[in-house]
Amino acid sequence: MKKLIICLSVIAIFELFLPIYVELFESPAGKEAWYFTMFLTINPIISALLGFVSGFDVKKLWFVPFFNALAFPICFWLSTLEIDFDIFSYLIIYLPAGLCAMVITHCANRLIKNKKR
């Protein structure tokens, strides 16, 4: 339960509150720089880290990479109040990053547990 709360709070901070902060407090040039940084660096890293954390308990946290990838366009639309369907193209980056990290972590955990036996 603790990992789930941590994952959901990370999703809320980086997918909802960071874009709202950028929209409210940055200049137009700053917004562009922040969105470029978020789209191509921060959010893929967060997706991979959430996949890594969810790989330790796949039975309970299997939905975290999916939720993170789907929360991004919804939270982006809420923060900018602009509907742009091209934002779904970033799911091509975020979802596989989270899923691959989850599968790799799960397989590595199973190998480590089998060697200990």
PDB file of C-alpha atoms in Angstrom:
ATOM      1  CA  MET A   1       0.000   0.000   0.000  1.00  0.00           C
ATOM      2  CA  LYS A   2       2.904   2.313   0.783  1.00  0.00           C
ATOM      3  CA  LYS A   3       4.383   1.902  -2.706  1.00  0.00           C
ATOM      4  CA  LEU A   4       1.004   2.616  -4.289  1.00  0.00           C
ATOM      5  CA  ILE A   5       0.637   5.878  -2.375  1.00  0.00           C
ATOM      6  CA  ILE A   6       4.169   6.905  -3.324  1.00  0.00           C
ATOM      7  CA  CYS A   7       3.551   6.101  -7.007  1.00  0.00           C
ATOM      8  CA  LEU A   8       0.266   7.996  -7.099  1.00  0.00           C
ATOM      9  CA  SER A   9       1.781  11.016  -5.368  1.00  0.00           C
ATOM     10  CA  VAL A  10       4.683  11.064  -7.857  1.00  0.00           C
ATOM     11  CA  ILE A  11       2.178  10.918 -10.716  1.00  0.00           C
ATOM     12  CA  ALA A  12       0.200  13.775  -9.170  1.00  0.00           C
ATOM     13  CA  ILE A  13       3.289  15.936  -8.659  1.00  0.00           C
ATOM     14  CA  PHE A  14       4.920  15.438 -12.043  1.00  0.00           C
ATOM     15  CA  GLU A  15       1.865  15.005 -14.239  1.00  0.00           C
ATOM     16  CA  LEU A  16      -0.519  17.543 -12.697  1.00  0.00           C
ATOM     17  CA  PHE A  17       1.193  20.046 -10.427  1.00  0.00           C
ATOM     18  CA  LEU A  18       4.313  20.667 -12.523  1.00  0.00           C
ATOM     19  CA  PRO A  19       2.326  21.632 -15.673  1.00  0.00           C
ATOM     20  CA  ILE A  20       0.025  23.815 -13.566  1.00  0.00           C
ATOM     21  CA  TYR A  21       3.060  25.548 -12.075  1.00  0.00           C
ATOM     22  CA  VAL A  22       4.510  26.111 -15.543  1.00  0.00           C
ATOM     23  CA  GLU A  23       1.239  27.525 -16.851  1.00  0.00           C
ATOM     24  CA  LEU A  24       0.765  29.901 -13.950  1.00  0.00           C
ATOM     25  CA  PHE A  25       4.259  31.178 -13.220  1.00  0.00           C
ATOM     26  CA  GLU A  26       6.382  30.988 -16.373  1.00  0.00           C
ATOM     27  CA  SER A  27       6.726  33.358 -19.307  1.00  0.00           C
ATOM     28  CA  PRO A  28       5.795  32.075 -22.788  1.00  0.00           C
ATOM     29  CA  ALA A  29       9.421  31.306 -23.625  1.00  0.00           C
ATOM     30  CA  GLY A  30       9.855  29.616 -20.265  1.00  0.00           C
ATOM     31  CA  LYS A  31       6.739  27.532 -20.846  1.00  0.00           C
ATOM     32  CA  GLU A  32       8.109  26.229 -24.110  1.00  0.00           C
ATOM     33  CA  ALA A  33      11.403  25.286 -22.501  1.00  0.00           C
ATOM     34  CA  TRP A  34       9.684  23.613 -19.558  1.00  0.00           C
ATOM     35  CA  TYR A  35       7.299  21.631 -21.752  1.00  0.00           C
ATOM     36  CA  PHE A  36      10.156  20.499 -23.976  1.00  0.00           C
ATOM     37  CA  THR A  37      12.066  19.376 -20.894  1.00  0.00           C
ATOM     38  CA  MET A  38       9.024  17.647 -19.419  1.00  0.00           C
ATOM     39  CA  PHE A  39       8.022  15.850 -22.607  1.00  0.00           C
ATOM     40  CA  LEU A  40      11.439  14.522 -23.521  1.00  0.00           C
ATOM     41  CA  THR A  41      13.326  14.069 -20.246  1.00  0.00           C
ATOM     42  CA  ILE A  42      11.401  14.364 -16.982  1.00  0.00           C
ATOM     43  CA  ASN A  43       8.298  12.337 -17.867  1.00  0.00           C
ATOM     44  CA  PRO A  44      10.121   9.404 -19.553  1.00  0.00           C
ATOM     45  CA  ILE A  45      12.443   9.147 -16.543  1.00  0.00           C
ATOM     46  CA  ILE A  46       9.464   9.254 -14.164  1.00  0.00           C
ATOM     47  CA  SER A  47       7.727   6.577 -16.258  1.00  0.00           C
ATOM     48  CA  ALA A  48      10.772   4.324 -16.055  1.00  0.00           C
ATOM     49  CA  LEU A  49      11.147   4.883 -12.311  1.00  0.00           C
ATOM     50  CA  LEU A  50       7.478   4.119 -11.705  1.00  0.00           C
ATOM     51  CA  GLY A  51       7.855   0.968 -13.804  1.00  0.00           C
ATOM     52  CA  PHE A  52      10.899   0.032 -11.746  1.00  0.00           C
ATOM     53  CA  VAL A  53       8.983   0.443  -8.472  1.00  0.00           C
ATOM     54  CA  SER A  54       5.953  -1.429  -9.773  1.00  0.00           C
ATOM     55  CA  GLY A  55       8.156  -4.302 -10.942  1.00  0.00           C
ATOM     56  CA  PHE A  56       8.765  -5.318  -7.335  1.00  0.00           C
ATOM     57  CA  ASP A  57       5.070  -6.086  -6.810  1.00  0.00           C
ATOM     58  CA  VAL A  58       3.489  -6.663 -10.208  1.00  0.00           C
ATOM     59  CA  LYS A  59       0.349  -8.274  -8.818  1.00  0.00           C
ATOM     60  CA  LYS A  60      -0.641  -5.117  -6.945  1.00  0.00           C
ATOM     61  CA  LEU A  61       1.001  -2.377  -9.036  1.00  0.00           C
ATOM     62  CA  TRP A  62       0.617  -3.620 -12.620  1.00  0.00           C
ATOM     63  CA  PHE A  63      -1.565  -0.628 -13.548  1.00  0.00           C
ATOM     64  CA  VAL A  64       0.894   2.106 -12.495  1.00  0.00           C
ATOM     65  CA  PRO A  65       2.697   2.415 -15.894  1.00  0.00           C
ATOM     66  CA  PHE A  66      -0.660   2.491 -17.681  1.00  0.00           C
ATOM     67  CA  PHE A  67      -2.096   5.027 -15.259  1.00  0.00           C
ATOM     68  CA  ASN A  68       0.985   7.228 -15.581  1.00  0.00           C
ATOM     69  CA  ALA A  69       0.860   7.160 -19.375  1.00  0.00           C
ATOM     70  CA  LEU A  70      -2.862   7.922 -19.473  1.00  0.00           C
ATOM     71  CA  ALA A  71      -2.678  10.558 -16.734  1.00  0.00           C
ATOM     72  CA  PHE A  72      -0.248  12.616 -18.777  1.00  0.00           C
ATOM     73  CA  PRO A  73      -2.602  13.818 -21.557  1.00  0.00           C
ATOM     74  CA  ILE A  74      -5.498  14.293 -19.145  1.00  0.00           C
ATOM     75  CA  CYS A  75      -3.427  16.365 -16.715  1.00  0.00           C
ATOM     76  CA  PHE A  76      -1.846  18.295 -19.571  1.00  0.00           C
ATOM     77  CA  TRP A  77      -5.295  19.196 -20.892  1.00  0.00           C
ATOM     78  CA  LEU A  78      -6.409  20.244 -17.405  1.00  0.00           C
ATOM     79  CA  SER A  79      -3.376  22.456 -16.885  1.00  0.00           C
ATOM     80  CA  THR A  80      -3.317  24.178 -20.288  1.00  0.00           C
ATOM     81  CA  LEU A  81      -7.063  24.044 -21.058  1.00  0.00           C
ATOM     82  CA  GLU A  82      -6.153  23.238 -24.681  1.00  0.00           C
ATOM     83  CA  ILE A  83      -7.317  20.037 -26.322  1.00  0.00           C
ATOM     84  CA  ASP A  84      -4.607  18.693 -28.586  1.00  0.00           C
ATOM     85  CA  PHE A  85      -4.832  15.085 -29.711  1.00  0.00           C
ATOM     86  CA  ASP A  86      -1.180  15.045 -30.780  1.00  0.00           C
ATOM     87  CA  ILE A  87      -0.277  14.771 -27.116  1.00  0.00           C
ATOM     88  CA  PHE A  88      -1.226  11.089 -27.300  1.00  0.00           C
ATOM     89  CA  SER A  89       1.897  10.519 -29.389  1.00  0.00           C
ATOM     90  CA  TYR A  90       3.885  10.846 -26.171  1.00  0.00           C
ATOM     91  CA  LEU A  91       2.204   7.668 -24.954  1.00  0.00           C
ATOM     92  CA  ILE A  92       4.469   5.918 -27.459  1.00  0.00           C
ATOM     93  CA  ILE A  93       7.388   7.005 -25.257  1.00  0.00           C
ATOM     94  CA  TYR A  94       5.954   6.823 -21.747  1.00  0.00           C
ATOM     95  CA  LEU A  95       4.057   3.543 -21.805  1.00  0.00           C
ATOM     96  CA  PRO A  96       6.858   1.335 -23.200  1.00  0.00           C
ATOM     97  CA  ALA A  97       9.397   2.985 -20.874  1.00  0.00           C
ATOM     98  CA  GLY A  98       7.285   2.096 -17.844  1.00  0.00           C
ATOM     99  CA  LEU A  99       6.350  -1.368 -19.045  1.00  0.00           C
ATOM    100  CA  CYS A 100       9.913  -2.322 -19.990  1.00  0.00           C
ATOM    101  CA  ALA A 101      11.229  -1.153 -16.626  1.00  0.00           C
ATOM    102  CA  MET A 102       8.501  -3.106 -14.846  1.00  0.00           C
ATOM    103  CA  VAL A 103       9.187  -6.325 -16.768  1.00  0.00           C
ATOM    104  CA  ILE A 104      12.962  -6.062 -16.367  1.00  0.00           C
ATOM    105  CA  THR A 105      12.671  -5.426 -12.627  1.00  0.00           C
ATOM    106  CA  HIS A 106      10.212  -8.286 -12.201  1.00  0.00           C
ATOM    107  CA  CYS A 107      12.443 -10.729 -14.099  1.00  0.00           C
ATOM    108  CA  ALA A 108      15.536  -9.616 -12.189  1.00  0.00           C
ATOM    109  CA  ASN A 109      13.710 -10.059  -8.883  1.00  0.00           C
ATOM    110  CA  ARG A 110      12.633 -13.565  -9.830  1.00  0.00           C
ATOM    111  CA  LEU A 111      16.192 -14.493 -10.820  1.00  0.00           C
ATOM    112  CA  ILE A 112      17.584 -13.156  -7.547  1.00  0.00           C
ATOM    113  CA  LYS A 113      14.952 -14.991  -5.487  1.00  0.00           C
ATOM    114  CA  ASN A 114      15.576 -18.258  -7.377  1.00  0.00           C
ATOM    115  CA  LYS A 115      19.349 -18.029  -6.773  1.00  0.00           C
ATOM    116  CA  LYS A 116      18.796 -17.586  -3.031  1.00  0.00           C
ATOM    117  CA  ARG A 117      16.829 -20.850  -2.845  1.00  0.00           C
TER     118      ARG A 117
END
